[in-house]
């Protein structure tokens, strides 16, 4: 695809580098969800792995390349899932991993980062503050900064999901993808547009964290003020120009959903699919709930991208 940073050949090769524990995740029709959503629904389950999110695909690729080049250390900013994944991948390749996160990040995610052996530094402010601090550490200490979505390995690792979707039988009409920094959406979207161009690629973001969606519609970077969403995994406010350029080539639409729809989606996934998911992973279901007419009679796939939640917060959401 001309003009993109991603390469389908490299994405195919990535499967040989990524630990198989992250590959070929379950993809199945979930009929129990269908009466409430009014369409055929399949789930691509990216929580059935050691870090309970899709991020391990990208960190496996990035860590392998770093180790091959002789790097010994890496730093990243994370809302929690990337940090866990990089800690897991780095530990297995002898890399010293530092993760910078906001103090307000989900406690369960931070605890898991520590348990996986990474050094964790907490900062005041939001994820953008963590990004700034991680960049400063990289400069001062002379170590590699892994920036989610900007480093193409994170996108091409996530894109291996697209390879698995493109080979699915039966085929489907649309894929619903959580949109935050853009790695998942650009990666999966790139592969589907190359191998299954008839599939509609729809990105979903919370109304309280709309920066990338607004940027997609404006076709230029739009930054926003403080985010207000429970979906911490997609709560950025400063889109990266290179990532937006990639997204513009592959996304057919980008929509915003309300917080109450996200919570309803989480509850549906628990009650009808037996899945405990974080808010970002319920965005696809939320999009169908808010626009049933658009999806009526169609077969959609929703990528359930993460399942790392604070137990008390989760019970407060789904039990409310």
PDB file of C-alpha atoms in Angstrom:
ATOM      1  CA  UNK A   1       0.000   0.000   0.000  1.00  0.00           C
ATOM      2  CA  UNK A   2       1.651   3.204  -1.191  1.00  0.00           C
ATOM      3  CA  UNK A   3       2.346   5.892   1.369  1.00  0.00           C
ATOM      4  CA  UNK A   4       2.188   3.703   4.466  1.00  0.00           C
ATOM      5  CA  UNK A   5       4.956   2.747   6.882  1.00  0.00           C
ATOM      6  CA  UNK A   6       3.638  -0.812   7.147  1.00  0.00           C
ATOM      7  CA  UNK A   7       4.702  -3.709   4.964  1.00  0.00           C
ATOM      8  CA  UNK A   8       2.663  -6.884   4.489  1.00  0.00           C
ATOM      9  CA  UNK A   9       5.788  -8.963   3.867  1.00  0.00           C
ATOM     10  CA  UNK A  10       7.318  -7.867   7.162  1.00  0.00           C
ATOM     11  CA  UNK A  11       4.026  -8.582   8.915  1.00  0.00           C
ATOM     12  CA  UNK A  12       4.016 -12.144   7.597  1.00  0.00           C
ATOM     13  CA  UNK A  13       7.631 -12.536   8.727  1.00  0.00           C
ATOM     14  CA  UNK A  14       6.713 -11.238  12.190  1.00  0.00           C
ATOM     15  CA  UNK A  15       4.801 -14.440  12.877  1.00  0.00           C
ATOM     16  CA  UNK A  16       8.113 -16.287  12.903  1.00  0.00           C
ATOM     17  CA  UNK A  17       9.467 -14.010  15.641  1.00  0.00           C
ATOM     18  CA  UNK A  18       6.457 -13.612  17.942  1.00  0.00           C
ATOM     19  CA  UNK A  19       6.116 -16.225  20.659  1.00  0.00           C
ATOM     20  CA  UNK A  20       3.331 -18.610  19.565  1.00  0.00           C
ATOM     21  CA  UNK A  21       1.536 -17.993  22.857  1.00  0.00           C
ATOM     22  CA  UNK A  22       0.331 -14.691  21.363  1.00  0.00           C
ATOM     23  CA  UNK A  23      -0.647 -16.052  17.950  1.00  0.00           C
ATOM     24  CA  UNK A  24      -3.768 -17.701  16.533  1.00  0.00           C
ATOM     25  CA  UNK A  25      -5.974 -16.447  19.340  1.00  0.00           C
ATOM     26  CA  UNK A  26      -9.594 -17.668  19.438  1.00  0.00           C
ATOM     27  CA  UNK A  27     -11.986 -16.362  16.798  1.00  0.00           C
ATOM     28  CA  UNK A  28     -15.534 -17.581  17.213  1.00  0.00           C
ATOM     29  CA  UNK A  29     -19.158 -16.724  16.593  1.00  0.00           C
ATOM     30  CA  UNK A  30     -20.838 -15.658  19.849  1.00  0.00           C
ATOM     31  CA  UNK A  31     -24.504 -16.343  19.249  1.00  0.00           C
ATOM     32  CA  UNK A  32     -25.476 -15.409  22.805  1.00  0.00           C
ATOM     33  CA  UNK A  33     -24.606 -11.764  22.070  1.00  0.00           C
ATOM     34  CA  UNK A  34     -26.665 -11.577  18.906  1.00  0.00           C
ATOM     35  CA  UNK A  35     -30.221 -11.059  20.238  1.00  0.00           C
ATOM     36  CA  UNK A  36     -29.072  -7.984  22.144  1.00  0.00           C
ATOM     37  CA  UNK A  37     -27.060  -6.563  19.247  1.00  0.00           C
ATOM     38  CA  UNK A  38     -29.225  -7.460  16.265  1.00  0.00           C
ATOM     39  CA  UNK A  39     -26.414  -8.784  14.094  1.00  0.00           C
ATOM     40  CA  UNK A  40     -24.084 -11.741  13.785  1.00  0.00           C
ATOM     41  CA  UNK A  41     -21.105 -11.232  16.086  1.00  0.00           C
ATOM     42  CA  UNK A  42     -17.730 -12.945  16.180  1.00  0.00           C
ATOM     43  CA  UNK A  43     -15.133 -12.316  18.866  1.00  0.00           C
ATOM     44  CA  UNK A  44     -11.394 -12.135  18.254  1.00  0.00           C
ATOM     45  CA  UNK A  45     -10.124 -12.831  21.753  1.00  0.00           C
ATOM     46  CA  UNK A  46      -6.804 -11.111  22.470  1.00  0.00           C
ATOM     47  CA  UNK A  47      -6.902 -11.645  26.240  1.00  0.00           C
ATOM     48  CA  UNK A  48      -6.000 -15.351  26.207  1.00  0.00           C
ATOM     49  CA  UNK A  49      -2.248 -14.877  26.678  1.00  0.00           C
ATOM     50  CA  UNK A  50       0.245 -14.161  29.496  1.00  0.00           C
ATOM     51  CA  UNK A  51      -0.272 -10.369  29.437  1.00  0.00           C
ATOM     52  CA  UNK A  52      -4.015 -10.437  28.692  1.00  0.00           C
ATOM     53  CA  UNK A  53      -3.850  -8.012  25.776  1.00  0.00           C
ATOM     54  CA  UNK A  54      -2.853  -7.797  22.116  1.00  0.00           C
ATOM     55  CA  UNK A  55       0.227  -5.735  22.980  1.00  0.00           C
ATOM     56  CA  UNK A  56       2.463  -8.784  23.308  1.00  0.00           C
ATOM     57  CA  UNK A  57       2.454  -9.233  19.544  1.00  0.00           C
ATOM     58  CA  UNK A  58       4.136  -5.866  19.048  1.00  0.00           C
ATOM     59  CA  UNK A  59       6.536  -6.063  21.980  1.00  0.00           C
ATOM     60  CA  UNK A  60       7.687  -9.512  20.885  1.00  0.00           C
ATOM     61  CA  UNK A  61       8.664  -8.087  17.518  1.00  0.00           C
ATOM     62  CA  UNK A  62      10.272  -4.976  18.980  1.00  0.00           C
ATOM     63  CA  UNK A  63      12.194  -6.831  21.687  1.00  0.00           C
ATOM     64  CA  UNK A  64      13.484  -9.400  19.204  1.00  0.00           C
ATOM     65  CA  UNK A  65      14.859  -6.673  16.964  1.00  0.00           C
ATOM     66  CA  UNK A  66      16.431  -4.846  19.902  1.00  0.00           C
ATOM     67  CA  UNK A  67      18.124  -7.987  21.170  1.00  0.00           C
ATOM     68  CA  UNK A  68      19.400  -8.811  17.689  1.00  0.00           C
ATOM     69  CA  UNK A  69      20.988  -5.358  17.481  1.00  0.00           C
ATOM     70  CA  UNK A  70      22.732  -5.788  20.823  1.00  0.00           C
ATOM     71  CA  UNK A  71      20.551  -3.429  22.834  1.00  0.00           C
ATOM     72  CA  UNK A  72      20.458  -4.072  26.568  1.00  0.00           C
ATOM     73  CA  UNK A  73      17.774  -1.652  27.755  1.00  0.00           C
ATOM     74  CA  UNK A  74      14.508  -0.086  26.638  1.00  0.00           C
ATOM     75  CA  UNK A  75      12.019   2.394  28.080  1.00  0.00           C
ATOM     76  CA  UNK A  76       8.377   3.034  27.237  1.00  0.00           C
ATOM     77  CA  UNK A  77       5.392   5.005  28.447  1.00  0.00           C
ATOM     78  CA  UNK A  78       2.303   2.969  29.103  1.00  0.00           C
ATOM     79  CA  UNK A  79      -1.214   3.121  30.457  1.00  0.00           C
ATOM     80  CA  UNK A  80      -0.481  -0.425  31.601  1.00  0.00           C
ATOM     81  CA  UNK A  81      -0.848  -2.992  28.838  1.00  0.00           C
ATOM     82  CA  UNK A  82       2.173  -2.047  26.734  1.00  0.00           C
ATOM     83  CA  UNK A  83       4.284  -1.951  29.884  1.00  0.00           C
ATOM     84  CA  UNK A  84       3.250  -5.450  30.878  1.00  0.00           C
ATOM     85  CA  UNK A  85       3.890  -6.766  27.399  1.00  0.00           C
ATOM     86  CA  UNK A  86       7.294  -5.114  27.077  1.00  0.00           C
ATOM     87  CA  UNK A  87       8.278  -6.370  30.527  1.00  0.00           C
ATOM     88  CA  UNK A  88       7.336  -9.918  29.478  1.00  0.00           C
ATOM     89  CA  UNK A  89       9.098  -9.769  26.109  1.00  0.00           C
ATOM     90  CA  UNK A  90      12.142  -7.961  27.460  1.00  0.00           C
ATOM     91  CA  UNK A  91      12.602 -10.356  30.352  1.00  0.00           C
ATOM     92  CA  UNK A  92      12.727 -13.271  27.953  1.00  0.00           C
ATOM     93  CA  UNK A  93      15.441 -11.575  25.886  1.00  0.00           C
ATOM     94  CA  UNK A  94      17.677 -10.172  28.615  1.00  0.00           C
ATOM     95  CA  UNK A  95      16.568  -6.547  28.219  1.00  0.00           C
ATOM     96  CA  UNK A  96      16.349  -4.127  31.139  1.00  0.00           C
ATOM     97  CA  UNK A  97      12.888  -2.598  30.852  1.00  0.00           C
ATOM     98  CA  UNK A  98      11.735   0.699  32.332  1.00  0.00           C
ATOM     99  CA  UNK A  99       8.076   1.625  32.179  1.00  0.00           C
ATOM    100  CA  UNK A 100       6.755   5.118  32.892  1.00  0.00           C
ATOM    101  CA  UNK A 101       3.098   5.416  33.818  1.00  0.00           C
ATOM    102  CA  UNK A 102       0.693   7.866  35.366  1.00  0.00           C
ATOM    103  CA  UNK A 103       0.019   7.499  39.072  1.00  0.00           C
ATOM    104  CA  UNK A 104      -3.649   7.282  38.144  1.00  0.00           C
ATOM    105  CA  UNK A 105      -3.146   4.200  35.965  1.00  0.00           C
ATOM    106  CA  UNK A 106      -5.017   1.016  36.856  1.00  0.00           C
ATOM    107  CA  UNK A 107      -3.361  -0.443  39.949  1.00  0.00           C
ATOM    108  CA  UNK A 108      -3.657  -4.034  38.736  1.00  0.00           C
ATOM    109  CA  UNK A 109      -1.738  -3.165  35.580  1.00  0.00           C
ATOM    110  CA  UNK A 110       1.016  -1.439  37.552  1.00  0.00           C
ATOM    111  CA  UNK A 111       1.326  -4.371  39.942  1.00  0.00           C
ATOM    112  CA  UNK A 112       1.717  -6.757  37.029  1.00  0.00           C
ATOM    113  CA  UNK A 113       4.443  -4.601  35.437  1.00  0.00           C
ATOM    114  CA  UNK A 114       6.426  -4.811  38.693  1.00  0.00           C
ATOM    115  CA  UNK A 115       5.809  -8.552  38.997  1.00  0.00           C
ATOM    116  CA  UNK A 116       7.256  -9.094  35.519  1.00  0.00           C
ATOM    117  CA  UNK A 117      10.529  -7.506  36.615  1.00  0.00           C
ATOM    118  CA  UNK A 118      10.407  -4.087  34.951  1.00  0.00           C
ATOM    119  CA  UNK A 119      11.426  -0.886  36.695  1.00  0.00           C
ATOM    120  CA  UNK A 120       8.319   1.248  37.085  1.00  0.00           C
ATOM    121  CA  UNK A 121       8.401   5.022  37.383  1.00  0.00           C
ATOM    122  CA  UNK A 122       5.189   6.871  38.175  1.00  0.00           C
ATOM    123  CA  UNK A 123       4.510  10.478  37.210  1.00  0.00           C
ATOM    124  CA  UNK A 124       1.848  13.015  37.999  1.00  0.00           C
ATOM    125  CA  UNK A 125      -0.529  13.863  35.174  1.00  0.00           C
ATOM    126  CA  UNK A 126      -1.870  11.714  32.366  1.00  0.00           C
ATOM    127  CA  UNK A 127      -0.417   9.385  29.739  1.00  0.00           C
ATOM    128  CA  UNK A 128       1.019  12.293  27.764  1.00  0.00           C
ATOM    129  CA  UNK A 129       3.066  13.263  30.820  1.00  0.00           C
ATOM    130  CA  UNK A 130       4.345   9.697  30.960  1.00  0.00           C
ATOM    131  CA  UNK A 131       5.329   9.900  27.288  1.00  0.00           C
ATOM    132  CA  UNK A 132       7.322  13.056  27.940  1.00  0.00           C
ATOM    133  CA  UNK A 133       9.130  11.490  30.905  1.00  0.00           C
ATOM    134  CA  UNK A 134       9.932   8.284  29.003  1.00  0.00           C
ATOM    135  CA  UNK A 135      11.447  10.336  26.190  1.00  0.00           C
ATOM    136  CA  UNK A 136      13.556  12.238  28.715  1.00  0.00           C
ATOM    137  CA  UNK A 137      14.857   8.999  30.267  1.00  0.00           C
ATOM    138  CA  UNK A 138      15.780   7.703  26.824  1.00  0.00           C
ATOM    139  CA  UNK A 139      17.750  10.880  26.096  1.00  0.00           C
ATOM    140  CA  UNK A 140      19.504  11.096  29.468  1.00  0.00           C
ATOM    141  CA  UNK A 141      20.355   7.406  29.802  1.00  0.00           C
ATOM    142  CA  UNK A 142      21.026   6.761  26.116  1.00  0.00           C
ATOM    143  CA  UNK A 143      18.581   3.850  25.905  1.00  0.00           C
ATOM    144  CA  UNK A 144      16.042   2.957  23.254  1.00  0.00           C
ATOM    145  CA  UNK A 145      12.586   4.545  23.573  1.00  0.00           C
ATOM    146  CA  UNK A 146       9.804   2.281  22.363  1.00  0.00           C
ATOM    147  CA  UNK A 147       6.885   4.506  21.451  1.00  0.00           C
ATOM    148  CA  UNK A 148       3.610   2.705  20.918  1.00  0.00           C
ATOM    149  CA  UNK A 149       2.160   3.232  17.423  1.00  0.00           C
ATOM    150  CA  UNK A 150       5.065   5.434  16.308  1.00  0.00           C
ATOM    151  CA  UNK A 151       7.476   2.502  16.302  1.00  0.00           C
ATOM    152  CA  UNK A 152       6.208   0.492  13.379  1.00  0.00           C
ATOM    153  CA  UNK A 153       7.002  -2.806  15.118  1.00  0.00           C
ATOM    154  CA  UNK A 154       4.093  -2.191  17.484  1.00  0.00           C
ATOM    155  CA  UNK A 155       1.790  -1.733  14.489  1.00  0.00           C
ATOM    156  CA  UNK A 156       3.146  -4.660  12.487  1.00  0.00           C
ATOM    157  CA  UNK A 157       2.983  -6.955  15.488  1.00  0.00           C
ATOM    158  CA  UNK A 158      -0.665  -6.029  15.987  1.00  0.00           C
ATOM    159  CA  UNK A 159      -1.184  -6.490  12.256  1.00  0.00           C
ATOM    160  CA  UNK A 160      -0.681 -10.233  12.630  1.00  0.00           C
ATOM    161  CA  UNK A 161      -4.228 -10.215  14.021  1.00  0.00           C
ATOM    162  CA  UNK A 162      -5.298  -9.024  10.598  1.00  0.00           C
ATOM    163  CA  UNK A 163      -3.618 -12.019   8.957  1.00  0.00           C
ATOM    164  CA  UNK A 164      -5.660 -14.316  11.174  1.00  0.00           C
ATOM    165  CA  UNK A 165      -8.874 -12.433  10.419  1.00  0.00           C
ATOM    166  CA  UNK A 166      -8.245 -12.351   6.667  1.00  0.00           C
ATOM    167  CA  UNK A 167      -7.970 -16.127   6.631  1.00  0.00           C
ATOM    168  CA  UNK A 168     -11.179 -16.656   8.589  1.00  0.00           C
ATOM    169  CA  UNK A 169     -13.973 -18.849   7.245  1.00  0.00           C
ATOM    170  CA  UNK A 170     -16.714 -17.796   6.920  1.00  0.00           C
ATOM    171  CA  UNK A 171     -15.804 -14.242   6.041  1.00  0.00           C
ATOM    172  CA  UNK A 172     -17.385 -11.215   7.722  1.00  0.00           C
ATOM    173  CA  UNK A 173     -18.619  -7.776   6.730  1.00  0.00           C
ATOM    174  CA  UNK A 174     -16.976  -5.410   9.214  1.00  0.00           C
ATOM    175  CA  UNK A 175     -14.359  -5.350  11.949  1.00  0.00           C
ATOM    176  CA  UNK A 176     -14.690  -3.092  14.981  1.00  0.00           C
ATOM    177  CA  UNK A 177     -11.354  -1.983  16.412  1.00  0.00           C
ATOM    178  CA  UNK A 178     -10.566   0.040  19.525  1.00  0.00           C
ATOM    179  CA  UNK A 179      -8.785   3.264  18.588  1.00  0.00           C
ATOM    180  CA  UNK A 180      -6.265   4.916  20.877  1.00  0.00           C
ATOM    181  CA  UNK A 181      -2.738   5.593  19.685  1.00  0.00           C
ATOM    182  CA  UNK A 182      -3.506   3.701  16.501  1.00  0.00           C
ATOM    183  CA  UNK A 183      -1.244   0.630  16.472  1.00  0.00           C
ATOM    184  CA  UNK A 184      -4.089  -1.885  16.521  1.00  0.00           C
ATOM    185  CA  UNK A 185      -6.274  -0.054  14.019  1.00  0.00           C
ATOM    186  CA  UNK A 186      -3.537   0.737  11.520  1.00  0.00           C
ATOM    187  CA  UNK A 187      -2.047  -2.753  11.752  1.00  0.00           C
ATOM    188  CA  UNK A 188      -5.244  -4.744  11.385  1.00  0.00           C
ATOM    189  CA  UNK A 189      -6.634  -2.257   8.882  1.00  0.00           C
ATOM    190  CA  UNK A 190      -3.533  -2.463   6.696  1.00  0.00           C
ATOM    191  CA  UNK A 191      -3.746  -6.222   6.347  1.00  0.00           C
ATOM    192  CA  UNK A 192      -7.492  -6.296   5.750  1.00  0.00           C
ATOM    193  CA  UNK A 193      -7.308  -3.646   3.045  1.00  0.00           C
ATOM    194  CA  UNK A 194      -4.562  -5.660   1.360  1.00  0.00           C
ATOM    195  CA  UNK A 195      -6.082  -9.124   1.706  1.00  0.00           C
ATOM    196  CA  UNK A 196      -9.822  -8.614   2.337  1.00  0.00           C
ATOM    197  CA  UNK A 197     -10.679  -5.157   0.964  1.00  0.00           C
ATOM    198  CA  UNK A 198     -14.422  -5.829   1.075  1.00  0.00           C
ATOM    199  CA  UNK A 199     -14.333  -5.791   4.908  1.00  0.00           C
ATOM    200  CA  UNK A 200     -15.320  -2.448   6.443  1.00  0.00           C
ATOM    201  CA  UNK A 201     -12.746  -1.242   8.988  1.00  0.00           C
ATOM    202  CA  UNK A 202     -14.471   0.765  11.718  1.00  0.00           C
ATOM    203  CA  UNK A 203     -12.471   2.371  14.527  1.00  0.00           C
ATOM    204  CA  UNK A 204     -14.148   3.092  17.866  1.00  0.00           C
ATOM    205  CA  UNK A 205     -13.068   5.577  20.518  1.00  0.00           C
ATOM    206  CA  UNK A 206     -14.713   6.992  23.670  1.00  0.00           C
ATOM    207  CA  UNK A 207     -16.461  10.326  23.419  1.00  0.00           C
ATOM    208  CA  UNK A 208     -14.358  11.406  26.406  1.00  0.00           C
ATOM    209  CA  UNK A 209     -11.060  10.739  24.575  1.00  0.00           C
ATOM    210  CA  UNK A 210     -11.761  11.704  20.953  1.00  0.00           C
ATOM    211  CA  UNK A 211      -8.423  12.998  19.665  1.00  0.00           C
ATOM    212  CA  UNK A 212      -7.609  10.372  17.036  1.00  0.00           C
ATOM    213  CA  UNK A 213     -11.204  10.134  15.815  1.00  0.00           C
ATOM    214  CA  UNK A 214     -11.432  13.892  15.413  1.00  0.00           C
ATOM    215  CA  UNK A 215      -8.084  13.832  13.634  1.00  0.00           C
ATOM    216  CA  UNK A 216      -9.294  11.118  11.237  1.00  0.00           C
ATOM    217  CA  UNK A 217     -12.374  13.146  10.320  1.00  0.00           C
ATOM    218  CA  UNK A 218     -10.397  16.379   9.976  1.00  0.00           C
ATOM    219  CA  UNK A 219      -7.577  14.588   8.079  1.00  0.00           C
ATOM    220  CA  UNK A 220      -5.070  16.441  10.251  1.00  0.00           C
ATOM    221  CA  UNK A 221      -3.839  16.117  13.810  1.00  0.00           C
ATOM    222  CA  UNK A 222      -6.323  17.464  16.347  1.00  0.00           C
ATOM    223  CA  UNK A 223      -5.185  17.587  19.973  1.00  0.00           C
ATOM    224  CA  UNK A 224      -7.644  17.714  22.842  1.00  0.00           C
ATOM    225  CA  UNK A 225      -7.776  18.690  26.490  1.00  0.00           C
ATOM    226  CA  UNK A 226      -7.953  16.329  29.471  1.00  0.00           C
ATOM    227  CA  UNK A 227      -9.568  12.975  28.760  1.00  0.00           C
ATOM    228  CA  UNK A 228     -12.656  11.801  30.611  1.00  0.00           C
ATOM    229  CA  UNK A 229     -13.173   8.090  30.111  1.00  0.00           C
ATOM    230  CA  UNK A 230     -12.915   4.816  31.975  1.00  0.00           C
ATOM    231  CA  UNK A 231     -11.231   3.355  28.877  1.00  0.00           C
ATOM    232  CA  UNK A 232      -7.703   4.181  30.012  1.00  0.00           C
ATOM    233  CA  UNK A 233      -6.077   2.070  27.302  1.00  0.00           C
ATOM    234  CA  UNK A 234      -7.215   4.456  24.554  1.00  0.00           C
ATOM    235  CA  UNK A 235      -7.060   7.728  26.449  1.00  0.00           C
ATOM    236  CA  UNK A 236      -4.462   9.698  24.479  1.00  0.00           C
ATOM    237  CA  UNK A 237      -4.901  13.332  23.489  1.00  0.00           C
ATOM    238  CA  UNK A 238      -1.907  14.014  21.191  1.00  0.00           C
ATOM    239  CA  UNK A 239      -2.118  11.913  18.008  1.00  0.00           C
ATOM    240  CA  UNK A 240       1.092  11.188  16.134  1.00  0.00           C
ATOM    241  CA  UNK A 241       1.119  12.544  12.560  1.00  0.00           C
ATOM    242  CA  UNK A 242       2.772   9.469  11.027  1.00  0.00           C
ATOM    243  CA  UNK A 243       0.230   7.166  12.652  1.00  0.00           C
ATOM    244  CA  UNK A 244      -2.673   9.305  11.490  1.00  0.00           C
ATOM    245  CA  UNK A 245      -1.314   9.150   7.936  1.00  0.00           C
ATOM    246  CA  UNK A 246      -1.355   5.346   8.118  1.00  0.00           C
ATOM    247  CA  UNK A 247      -4.852   5.316   9.613  1.00  0.00           C
ATOM    248  CA  UNK A 248      -6.266   7.547   6.891  1.00  0.00           C
ATOM    249  CA  UNK A 249      -5.278   4.925   4.322  1.00  0.00           C
ATOM    250  CA  UNK A 250      -7.073   2.000   5.963  1.00  0.00           C
ATOM    251  CA  UNK A 251      -9.991   3.116   8.150  1.00  0.00           C
ATOM    252  CA  UNK A 252     -13.411   3.344   6.561  1.00  0.00           C
ATOM    253  CA  UNK A 253     -14.920   5.121   9.548  1.00  0.00           C
ATOM    254  CA  UNK A 254     -14.126   6.297  13.066  1.00  0.00           C
ATOM    255  CA  UNK A 255     -16.928   6.677  15.610  1.00  0.00           C
ATOM    256  CA  UNK A 256     -17.269   7.875  19.177  1.00  0.00           C
ATOM    257  CA  UNK A 257     -19.289   6.105  21.873  1.00  0.00           C
ATOM    258  CA  UNK A 258     -20.640   7.162  25.244  1.00  0.00           C
ATOM    259  CA  UNK A 259     -19.396   5.889  28.591  1.00  0.00           C
ATOM    260  CA  UNK A 260     -22.724   4.251  29.398  1.00  0.00           C
ATOM    261  CA  UNK A 261     -22.489   2.247  26.183  1.00  0.00           C
ATOM    262  CA  UNK A 262     -18.977   1.081  27.096  1.00  0.00           C
ATOM    263  CA  UNK A 263     -20.226  -0.126  30.476  1.00  0.00           C
ATOM    264  CA  UNK A 264     -23.204  -1.832  28.825  1.00  0.00           C
ATOM    265  CA  UNK A 265     -20.797  -3.551  26.437  1.00  0.00           C
ATOM    266  CA  UNK A 266     -18.641  -4.796  29.306  1.00  0.00           C
ATOM    267  CA  UNK A 267     -21.719  -6.152  31.047  1.00  0.00           C
ATOM    268  CA  UNK A 268     -22.915  -7.907  27.889  1.00  0.00           C
ATOM    269  CA  UNK A 269     -19.530  -9.525  27.338  1.00  0.00           C
ATOM    270  CA  UNK A 270     -19.586 -10.806  30.916  1.00  0.00           C
ATOM    271  CA  UNK A 271     -23.183 -12.026  30.938  1.00  0.00           C
ATOM    272  CA  UNK A 272     -23.389 -13.458  27.404  1.00  0.00           C
ATOM    273  CA  UNK A 273     -19.786 -14.387  26.574  1.00  0.00           C
ATOM    274  CA  UNK A 274     -18.309 -15.080  30.014  1.00  0.00           C
ATOM    275  CA  UNK A 275     -15.539 -12.555  29.398  1.00  0.00           C
ATOM    276  CA  UNK A 276     -14.041 -10.126  31.901  1.00  0.00           C
ATOM    277  CA  UNK A 277     -12.767  -7.264  29.738  1.00  0.00           C
ATOM    278  CA  UNK A 278     -11.379  -3.820  30.288  1.00  0.00           C
ATOM    279  CA  UNK A 279     -13.368  -0.853  28.961  1.00  0.00           C
ATOM    280  CA  UNK A 280     -11.282  -0.486  25.788  1.00  0.00           C
ATOM    281  CA  UNK A 281     -12.172  -4.049  24.814  1.00  0.00           C
ATOM    282  CA  UNK A 282     -15.902  -3.279  24.937  1.00  0.00           C
ATOM    283  CA  UNK A 283     -15.761  -0.405  22.457  1.00  0.00           C
ATOM    284  CA  UNK A 284     -16.831  -2.562  19.507  1.00  0.00           C
ATOM    285  CA  UNK A 285     -19.930  -3.814  21.296  1.00  0.00           C
ATOM    286  CA  UNK A 286     -20.665  -0.253  22.395  1.00  0.00           C
ATOM    287  CA  UNK A 287     -20.566   0.905  18.759  1.00  0.00           C
ATOM    288  CA  UNK A 288     -23.171  -1.675  17.761  1.00  0.00           C
ATOM    289  CA  UNK A 289     -25.368  -0.761  20.725  1.00  0.00           C
ATOM    290  CA  UNK A 290     -25.375   2.880  19.630  1.00  0.00           C
ATOM    291  CA  UNK A 291     -26.132   2.203  15.949  1.00  0.00           C
ATOM    292  CA  UNK A 292     -28.032  -1.079  15.618  1.00  0.00           C
ATOM    293  CA  UNK A 293     -29.536  -0.107  12.266  1.00  0.00           C
ATOM    294  CA  UNK A 294     -26.098   0.235  10.699  1.00  0.00           C
ATOM    295  CA  UNK A 295     -25.130  -3.327  11.600  1.00  0.00           C
ATOM    296  CA  UNK A 296     -28.490  -5.088  11.310  1.00  0.00           C
ATOM    297  CA  UNK A 297     -28.223  -8.254   9.241  1.00  0.00           C
ATOM    298  CA  UNK A 298     -24.442  -8.019   8.978  1.00  0.00           C
ATOM    299  CA  UNK A 299     -21.651 -10.177  10.399  1.00  0.00           C
ATOM    300  CA  UNK A 300     -19.192  -8.152  12.468  1.00  0.00           C
ATOM    301  CA  UNK A 301     -16.002  -9.076  14.283  1.00  0.00           C
ATOM    302  CA  UNK A 302     -15.063  -7.191  17.419  1.00  0.00           C
ATOM    303  CA  UNK A 303     -11.459  -7.370  18.606  1.00  0.00           C
ATOM    304  CA  UNK A 304     -11.508  -7.930  22.379  1.00  0.00           C
ATOM    305  CA  UNK A 305      -8.156  -6.297  22.936  1.00  0.00           C
ATOM    306  CA  UNK A 306      -7.526  -6.425  26.690  1.00  0.00           C
ATOM    307  CA  UNK A 307      -8.688  -7.893  29.971  1.00  0.00           C
ATOM    308  CA  UNK A 308      -6.639  -6.136  32.648  1.00  0.00           C
ATOM    309  CA  UNK A 309      -8.987  -4.534  35.144  1.00  0.00           C
ATOM    310  CA  UNK A 310      -9.003  -3.431  38.753  1.00  0.00           C
ATOM    311  CA  UNK A 311     -11.436  -5.826  40.417  1.00  0.00           C
ATOM    312  CA  UNK A 312     -13.221  -3.217  42.523  1.00  0.00           C
ATOM    313  CA  UNK A 313     -13.637  -0.806  39.618  1.00  0.00           C
ATOM    314  CA  UNK A 314     -14.852  -3.586  37.365  1.00  0.00           C
ATOM    315  CA  UNK A 315     -17.456  -4.777  39.860  1.00  0.00           C
ATOM    316  CA  UNK A 316     -18.607  -1.186  40.229  1.00  0.00           C
ATOM    317  CA  UNK A 317     -19.117  -0.894  36.476  1.00  0.00           C
ATOM    318  CA  UNK A 318     -20.774  -4.196  35.639  1.00  0.00           C
ATOM    319  CA  UNK A 319     -22.705  -4.501  38.889  1.00  0.00           C
ATOM    320  CA  UNK A 320     -24.213  -1.017  38.673  1.00  0.00           C
TER     321      UNK A 320
END
